[in-house]
XYZ file of C-alpha atoms in Angstrom:
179
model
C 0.000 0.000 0.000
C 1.529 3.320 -0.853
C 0.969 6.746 0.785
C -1.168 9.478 -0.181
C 0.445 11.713 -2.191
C -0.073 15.741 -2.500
C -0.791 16.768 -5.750
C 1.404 19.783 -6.998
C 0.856 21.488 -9.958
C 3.129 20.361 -13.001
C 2.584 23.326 -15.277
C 5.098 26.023 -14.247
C 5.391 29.366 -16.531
C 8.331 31.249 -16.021
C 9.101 34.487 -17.501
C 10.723 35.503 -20.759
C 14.540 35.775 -20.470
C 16.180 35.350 -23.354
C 15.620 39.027 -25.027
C 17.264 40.439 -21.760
C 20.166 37.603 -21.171
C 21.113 37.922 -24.644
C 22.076 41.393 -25.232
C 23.382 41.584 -21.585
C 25.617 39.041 -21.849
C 26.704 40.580 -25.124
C 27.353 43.997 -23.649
C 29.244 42.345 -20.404
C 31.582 40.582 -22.506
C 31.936 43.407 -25.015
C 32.573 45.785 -21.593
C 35.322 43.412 -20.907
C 37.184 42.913 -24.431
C 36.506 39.212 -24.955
C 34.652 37.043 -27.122
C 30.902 36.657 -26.746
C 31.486 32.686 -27.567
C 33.286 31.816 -24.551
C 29.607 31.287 -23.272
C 26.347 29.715 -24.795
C 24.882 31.534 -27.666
C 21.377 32.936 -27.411
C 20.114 29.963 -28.877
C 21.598 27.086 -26.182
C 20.352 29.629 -23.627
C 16.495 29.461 -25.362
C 16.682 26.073 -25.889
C 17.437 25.536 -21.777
C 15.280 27.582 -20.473
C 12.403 26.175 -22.616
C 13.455 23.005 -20.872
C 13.247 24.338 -17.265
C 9.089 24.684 -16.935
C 8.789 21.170 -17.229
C 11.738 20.207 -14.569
C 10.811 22.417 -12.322
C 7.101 21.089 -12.354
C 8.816 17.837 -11.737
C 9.917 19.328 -8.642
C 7.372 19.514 -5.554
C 6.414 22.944 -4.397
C 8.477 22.009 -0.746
C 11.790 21.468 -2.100
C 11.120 24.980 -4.473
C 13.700 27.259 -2.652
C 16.525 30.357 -2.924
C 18.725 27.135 -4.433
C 16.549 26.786 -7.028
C 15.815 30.585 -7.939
C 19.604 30.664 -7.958
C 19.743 28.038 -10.575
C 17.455 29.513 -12.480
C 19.343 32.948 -12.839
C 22.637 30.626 -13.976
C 20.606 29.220 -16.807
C 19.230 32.258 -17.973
C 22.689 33.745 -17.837
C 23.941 30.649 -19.489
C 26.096 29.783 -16.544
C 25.052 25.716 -17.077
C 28.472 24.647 -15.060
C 26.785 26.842 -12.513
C 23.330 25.384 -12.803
C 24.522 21.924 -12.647
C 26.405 22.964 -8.791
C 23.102 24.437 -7.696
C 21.069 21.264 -8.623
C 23.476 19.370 -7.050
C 24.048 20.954 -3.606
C 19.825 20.962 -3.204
C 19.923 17.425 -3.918
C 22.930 16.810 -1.460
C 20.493 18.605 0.890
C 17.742 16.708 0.664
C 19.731 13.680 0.955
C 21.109 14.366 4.015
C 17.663 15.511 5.223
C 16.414 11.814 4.250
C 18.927 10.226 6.158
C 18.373 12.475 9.461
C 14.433 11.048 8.811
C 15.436 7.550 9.029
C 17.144 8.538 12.028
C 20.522 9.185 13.269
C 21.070 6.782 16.573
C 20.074 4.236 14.135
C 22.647 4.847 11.263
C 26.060 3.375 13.608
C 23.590 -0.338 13.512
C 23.873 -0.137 9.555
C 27.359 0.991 9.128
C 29.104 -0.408 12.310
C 30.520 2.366 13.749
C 29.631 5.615 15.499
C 27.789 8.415 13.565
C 26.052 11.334 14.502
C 25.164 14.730 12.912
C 28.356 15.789 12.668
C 29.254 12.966 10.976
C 26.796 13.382 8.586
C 27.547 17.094 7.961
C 31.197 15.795 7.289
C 30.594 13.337 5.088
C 32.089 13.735 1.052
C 29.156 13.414 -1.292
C 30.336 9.884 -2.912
C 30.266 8.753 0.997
C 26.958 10.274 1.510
C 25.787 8.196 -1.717
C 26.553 5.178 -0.199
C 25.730 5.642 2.681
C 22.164 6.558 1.575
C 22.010 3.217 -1.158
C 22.968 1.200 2.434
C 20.313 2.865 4.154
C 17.577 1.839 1.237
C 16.910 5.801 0.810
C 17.689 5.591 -3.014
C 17.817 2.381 -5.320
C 20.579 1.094 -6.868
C 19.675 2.950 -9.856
C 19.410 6.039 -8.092
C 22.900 5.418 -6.652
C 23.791 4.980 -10.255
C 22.149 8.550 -11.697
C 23.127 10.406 -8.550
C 27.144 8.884 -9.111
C 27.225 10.043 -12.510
C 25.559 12.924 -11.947
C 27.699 13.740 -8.965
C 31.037 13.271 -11.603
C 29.649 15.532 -13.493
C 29.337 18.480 -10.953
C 33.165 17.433 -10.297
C 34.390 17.513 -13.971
C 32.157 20.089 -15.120
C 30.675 22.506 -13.461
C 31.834 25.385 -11.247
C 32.209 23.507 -8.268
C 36.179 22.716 -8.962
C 38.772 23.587 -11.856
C 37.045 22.472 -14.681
C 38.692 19.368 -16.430
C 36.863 19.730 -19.530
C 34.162 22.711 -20.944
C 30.410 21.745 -20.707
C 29.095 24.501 -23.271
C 31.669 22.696 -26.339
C 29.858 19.548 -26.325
C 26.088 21.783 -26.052
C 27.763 23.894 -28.881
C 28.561 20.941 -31.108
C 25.299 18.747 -30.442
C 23.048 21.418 -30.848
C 23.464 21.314 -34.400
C 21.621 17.939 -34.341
C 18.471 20.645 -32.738
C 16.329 19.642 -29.658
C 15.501 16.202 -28.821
């Protein structure tokens, strides 16, 4: 038997962006003597934040926050490496608010050794991963998304030197147009 849900409303409409973004980002990069292709073109920026509604109605309305909003301005600036820490660090959040729900004093009889909330505020995301698939919070295909995911942020995004550039492979595939 599964739990009631709460319904929450799937259709989101967010403002129009892109005529303001655009020309903005052009002057800002103009202001500062370099190219206006060292971030997504008008286009990549559109074709995200035509995307967003439907993700964010994916979302329910309790995990809507400042994080969120703040990911939001990143895509509409086309700051994706940016966007991709902010999604991230709310679902790190809400991960380590599921494990405080299944309870702290009984985390140390899963793992074996002591833990407490400073344990959990200390723990590296791939750690907190695991320890959540041990727990039963997500599935093993969860563990999976949220890994890859997770090397992603790493490798990609804003969060640390950047071993590669995110907006090249958008650049290149978006010749192929929108899924």
């Amino acid at each position: 038997m599964s739990l009631p849900t709460k319904p929450f409303p799937t259709s989101i409409s967010l403002p129009e962006v892109t005529g303001i973004t655009g020309p903005m980002l052009g002057s800002l990069t103009a202001a500062l003597g370099v190219d206006r292709n060292i971030l997504p073109g008008d286009e990549q920026i559109a074709h995200a934040w035509a995307n967003l509604p439907r993700l964010i109605g994916r979302i329910p309305p309790q995990h809507r926050n400042e994080t969120l909003v703040r990911m939001c301005v990143a895509v509409a600036s086309g700051l994706f490496d940016s966007a991709i820490n902010y999604a991230w660090n709310a679902a790190i959040v809400e991960l380590r608010e599921k494990v405080r729900r299944f309870g702290l004093p009984v985390v140390p009889q899963v793992i074996d050794r002591s833990f407490d909330e400073a344990a959990l505020v200390d723990l590296k995301d791939a750690d907190l991963l695991t320890l959540c698939l041990r727990l039963n919070l997500i599935t093993e295909d969860g563990f999976f998304l949220l890994d890859q995911c997770r090397d992603i942020r790493n490798n990609f995004s804003a969060a640390h030197p950047t071993m590669g550039n995110l907006a090249r492979p958008i650049r290149e595939s978006a010749a192929f147009g929108p899924d």
